[in-house]
Short mmCIF file of C-alpha atoms in Angstrom, two decimals:
data_model
loop_
_atom_site.label_atom_id
_atom_site.label_comp_id
_atom_site.label_asym_id
_atom_site.label_seq_id
_atom_site.Cartn_x
_atom_site.Cartn_y
_atom_site.Cartn_z
CA MET S 17 0.00 0.00 0.00
CA PRO S 18 1.30 3.52 -0.73
CA THR S 19 2.90 5.19 2.27
CA GLY S 20 0.38 8.02 2.49
CA GLU S 21 -2.60 5.67 2.47
CA ALA S 22 -1.05 3.46 5.16
CA VAL S 23 -0.34 6.45 7.40
CA ASP S 24 -3.89 7.74 6.92
CA ARG S 25 -5.27 4.37 8.04
CA LEU S 26 -2.97 4.34 11.05
CA ARG S 27 -3.54 7.95 12.06
CA PRO S 28 -6.61 7.45 14.32
CA HIS S 29 -4.75 4.76 16.28
CA VAL S 30 -1.24 6.23 16.55
CA ALA S 31 -1.82 9.99 16.92
CA GLY S 32 -0.26 11.19 20.16
CA GLY S 33 0.50 7.66 21.34
CA ARG S 34 3.40 5.44 22.21
CA VAL S 35 3.63 3.20 19.15
CA LEU S 36 5.35 -0.06 18.22
CA GLU S 37 6.17 -0.98 14.61
CA VAL S 38 6.89 -4.65 13.93
CA GLY S 39 9.18 -4.97 10.91
CA VAL S 40 10.25 -1.33 10.73
CA GLY S 41 12.75 -1.92 7.92
CA THR S 42 14.25 1.31 6.58
CA GLY S 43 11.55 3.50 8.11
CA ARG S 44 9.18 3.99 5.18
CA ILE S 45 6.18 4.11 7.54
CA ALA S 46 7.85 4.92 10.87
CA ALA S 47 9.26 8.26 9.70
CA PRO S 48 5.88 9.82 8.83
CA VAL S 49 4.18 8.12 11.80
CA ALA S 50 6.77 9.77 14.08
CA SER S 51 5.40 13.16 13.06
CA ILE S 52 2.00 12.35 14.59
CA ALA S 53 2.89 9.92 17.42
CA ALA S 54 4.49 10.83 20.72
CA HIS S 55 7.06 8.03 20.41
CA VAL S 56 7.78 5.19 17.97
CA THR S 57 9.76 2.05 18.74
CA GLY S 58 10.61 0.09 15.61
CA ILE S 59 11.79 -3.51 15.75
CA ASP S 60 13.40 -5.51 12.96
CA ASN S 61 15.69 -8.53 12.83
CA SER S 62 17.75 -7.06 9.96
CA GLU S 63 20.60 -4.88 11.20
CA PRO S 64 21.43 -3.66 7.65
CA MET S 65 17.88 -2.31 7.28
CA LEU S 66 18.08 -0.59 10.66
CA GLU S 67 21.41 0.94 9.64
CA GLN S 68 19.82 2.30 6.47
CA PHE S 69 17.13 3.93 8.57
CA ARG S 70 19.73 5.42 10.92
CA ALA S 71 21.71 6.73 7.95
CA LYS S 72 18.68 8.72 6.81
CA GLY S 73 18.60 10.49 10.18
CA LEU S 74 16.26 9.25 12.89
CA PRO S 75 13.50 11.52 14.15
CA GLY S 76 14.15 12.39 17.77
CA ASN S 77 11.17 10.39 19.02
CA VAL S 78 12.11 7.14 17.24
CA GLU S 79 13.95 4.24 18.88
CA LEU S 80 15.18 1.23 16.90
CA VAL S 81 15.61 -2.23 18.41
CA ARG S 82 16.99 -5.29 16.67
CA ALA S 83 14.62 -8.11 17.59
CA ASP S 84 12.97 -11.23 16.23
CA PHE S 85 9.20 -11.12 16.79
CA ARG S 86 9.17 -14.91 17.09
CA ARG S 87 10.69 -14.38 20.55
CA PRO S 88 9.55 -12.11 23.42
CA LEU S 89 10.21 -8.51 22.46
CA PRO S 90 13.08 -6.73 24.28
CA VAL S 91 11.18 -3.46 24.70
CA THR S 92 10.53 -1.33 27.76
CA GLY S 93 7.06 -0.42 28.97
CA THR S 94 3.84 -0.87 27.05
CA PHE S 95 2.44 0.71 23.91
CA THR S 96 -0.88 2.32 23.05
CA ALA S 97 -0.83 0.99 19.47
CA ALA S 98 1.15 -1.31 17.19
CA TYR S 99 1.26 -1.92 13.47
CA SER S 100 3.00 -4.12 10.92
CA THR S 101 2.94 -3.48 7.17
CA MET S 102 3.97 -5.34 4.01
CA GLY S 103 3.13 -8.73 5.48
CA SER S 104 6.04 -8.78 7.93
CA LEU S 105 4.20 -10.96 10.44
CA ALA S 106 3.65 -13.62 7.77
CA CYS S 107 7.36 -14.48 7.89
CA VAL S 108 6.68 -17.53 10.06
CA SER S 109 6.66 -21.26 9.46
CA SER S 110 3.30 -22.28 10.93
CA ARG S 111 0.02 -21.09 12.40
CA SER S 112 1.31 -21.78 15.91
CA GLU S 113 4.40 -19.67 15.24
CA LEU S 114 2.20 -16.84 13.98
CA THR S 115 0.10 -17.08 17.15
CA ARG S 116 3.25 -16.92 19.29
CA ALA S 117 4.52 -13.89 17.36
CA LEU S 118 1.19 -12.12 17.83
CA THR S 119 1.24 -13.05 21.52
CA HIS S 120 4.63 -11.36 21.87
CA VAL S 121 3.14 -8.22 20.33
CA ARG S 122 0.11 -8.45 22.65
CA GLN S 123 2.40 -8.67 25.69
CA ALA S 124 3.89 -5.30 24.73
CA LEU S 125 0.52 -3.54 24.45
CA GLU S 126 -1.79 -1.87 26.91
CA PRO S 127 -5.30 -3.36 27.18
CA GLY S 128 -7.46 -1.88 24.44
CA ALA S 129 -4.48 -0.92 22.27
CA ALA S 130 -4.98 -1.20 18.52
CA LEU S 131 -3.00 -3.54 16.29
CA CYS S 132 -3.12 -2.82 12.55
CA LEU S 133 -1.45 -5.22 10.16
CA GLU S 134 -1.16 -6.10 6.51
CA TYR S 135 -1.26 -9.84 5.77
CA TYR S 136 -0.85 -11.65 2.47
CA SER S 137 -4.18 -12.04 0.67
CA THR S 138 -5.03 -15.53 -0.55
CA ALA S 139 -7.32 -13.95 -3.15
CA THR S 140 -4.24 -12.37 -4.72
CA TYR S 141 -1.65 -15.09 -4.26
CA ARG S 142 -3.53 -18.33 -4.94
CA PRO S 143 -4.06 -17.38 -8.61
CA LEU S 144 -0.31 -16.72 -8.83
CA VAL S 145 0.33 -20.21 -7.46
CA ASP S 146 -1.90 -21.62 -10.19
CA LEU S 147 0.06 -19.68 -12.83
CA HIS S 148 3.37 -20.67 -11.19
CA THR S 149 5.35 -18.15 -13.29
CA LEU S 150 4.30 -14.63 -14.21
CA THR S 151 6.29 -11.92 -16.03
CA VAL S 152 5.08 -8.32 -15.95
CA PRO S 153 6.52 -4.93 -16.92
CA THR S 154 8.45 -3.38 -14.04
CA PRO S 155 6.72 -0.19 -12.82
CA ASP S 156 8.60 3.08 -13.35
CA ARG S 157 11.60 1.56 -15.15
CA PRO S 158 12.36 -0.25 -18.42
CA GLY S 159 12.37 -4.02 -18.13
CA THR S 160 10.38 -6.87 -16.62
CA THR S 161 9.83 -8.60 -13.30
CA THR S 162 9.29 -12.37 -13.18
CA PHE S 163 7.62 -14.09 -10.23
CA THR S 164 7.89 -17.85 -9.68
CA VAL S 165 5.43 -18.96 -7.00
CA THR S 166 4.87 -22.27 -5.20
CA LEU S 167 2.74 -23.28 -2.21
CA ASP S 168 3.37 -26.39 -0.11
CA ASP S 169 0.91 -28.45 1.92
CA ALA S 170 1.80 -26.57 5.12
CA GLY S 171 0.76 -23.24 3.60
CA ILE S 172 4.29 -21.95 3.02
CA LEU S 173 4.37 -19.70 -0.02
CA THR S 174 7.73 -19.45 -1.76
CA MET S 175 8.08 -16.56 -4.17
CA ASP S 176 11.24 -16.07 -6.20
CA THR S 177 11.53 -12.73 -7.95
CA ARG S 178 13.83 -11.77 -10.82
CA VAL S 179 14.07 -8.17 -12.00
CA ASP S 180 15.50 -7.68 -15.49
CA GLU S 181 16.19 -4.01 -16.15
CA ASP S 182 17.39 -2.93 -19.56
CA GLY S 183 21.16 -2.51 -19.62
CA LYS S 184 21.70 -3.86 -16.09
CA ALA S 185 22.50 -7.24 -14.55
CA PRO S 186 19.43 -9.16 -13.31
CA VAL S 187 18.54 -8.90 -9.63
CA ALA S 188 17.06 -11.99 -7.96
CA PHE S 189 15.67 -12.53 -4.47
CA GLY S 190 13.19 -14.78 -2.71
CA GLU S 191 10.90 -14.93 0.28
CA GLN S 192 8.85 -17.48 2.17
CA VAL S 193 5.68 -16.61 4.07
CA LEU S 194 2.73 -18.38 5.66
CA LEU S 195 -0.25 -18.01 3.31
CA ILE S 196 -3.49 -18.79 5.16
CA GLU S 197 -7.12 -17.84 4.76
CA ARG S 198 -8.56 -14.74 6.37
CA ASP S 199 -10.50 -16.67 9.02
CA GLU S 200 -7.29 -18.45 10.04
CA VAL S 201 -5.47 -15.14 10.49
CA GLN S 202 -8.36 -13.96 12.65
CA ALA S 203 -8.21 -17.18 14.68
CA CYS S 204 -4.50 -16.66 15.34
CA LEU S 205 -5.21 -13.10 16.46
CA ALA S 206 -7.93 -14.33 18.81
CA ARG S 207 -5.67 -16.99 20.33
CA ALA S 208 -3.01 -14.33 20.90
CA GLY S 209 -5.40 -12.11 22.87
CA PHE S 210 -6.90 -9.79 20.26
CA THR S 211 -10.42 -9.03 19.11
CA VAL S 212 -10.63 -8.32 15.39
CA GLU S 213 -12.64 -5.18 14.70
CA ASP S 214 -12.32 -4.85 10.93
CA VAL S 215 -10.78 -6.48 7.87
CA VAL S 216 -10.34 -4.59 4.60
CA PRO S 217 -9.80 -7.09 1.77
CA ALA S 218 -7.03 -6.42 -0.72
CA GLY S 219 -8.15 -4.60 -3.84
CA GLU S 220 -7.58 -5.99 -7.32
CA HIS S 221 -3.88 -6.78 -7.83
CA GLU S 222 -3.08 -5.62 -4.28
CA PRO S 223 -1.02 -8.01 -2.13
CA TYR S 224 -2.36 -7.53 1.39
CA ASP S 225 -5.55 -7.58 3.46
CA TRP S 226 -5.64 -4.96 6.22
CA TYR S 227 -6.65 -6.08 9.73
CA THR S 228 -7.55 -3.87 12.67
CA ALA S 229 -7.66 -5.63 16.05
CA ARG S 230 -7.84 -4.58 19.68
CA ALA S 231 -5.83 -5.99 22.59
CA ASP S 232 -8.13 -7.74 25.04
CA GLY S 233 -8.27 -6.35 28.56
#
């Protein structure tokens, strides 16, 4: 989702609050959120990404912590809201691991705190699995991007991406995520101590559903 749209969706939950971002990366969302929140703590297990964020110049109310959300979070105090974009919380190997990750987030939140998250949409990705390989023009640059997608019996989606830009060497990378149906994501949230308030399905050709949940008291 474009940065501005994501921040607009988050605004009612993060304005003036103490906020946790899970999978902060290079700060695409955290930097604008910092302008409306009282404090932002961003966690990520990639030190190179955190270094890129630091190199841009951290807002004074942003703290970065290297952490793996599959383990209890090494953060101080509790937060009034949390969010996770671009499907970061799907980087798990099973439904039970997703529930544990969400539980770790819940443990860092005040009762009633909002959790907003983007999660991979089966409506978008299952057709890609059926195609297996798809090549499309790369947005905003000359060349193509090729996706090779597989899904195993445990729900692990493997997506290999190759970017061929005219006049440059190809760039290839891959990712594995847990692809499960919307009701299963909601069940994991419930087991972790959240009540789901709203789900906005992904639009056509969009990768993620948007969930809004509330930490149980």
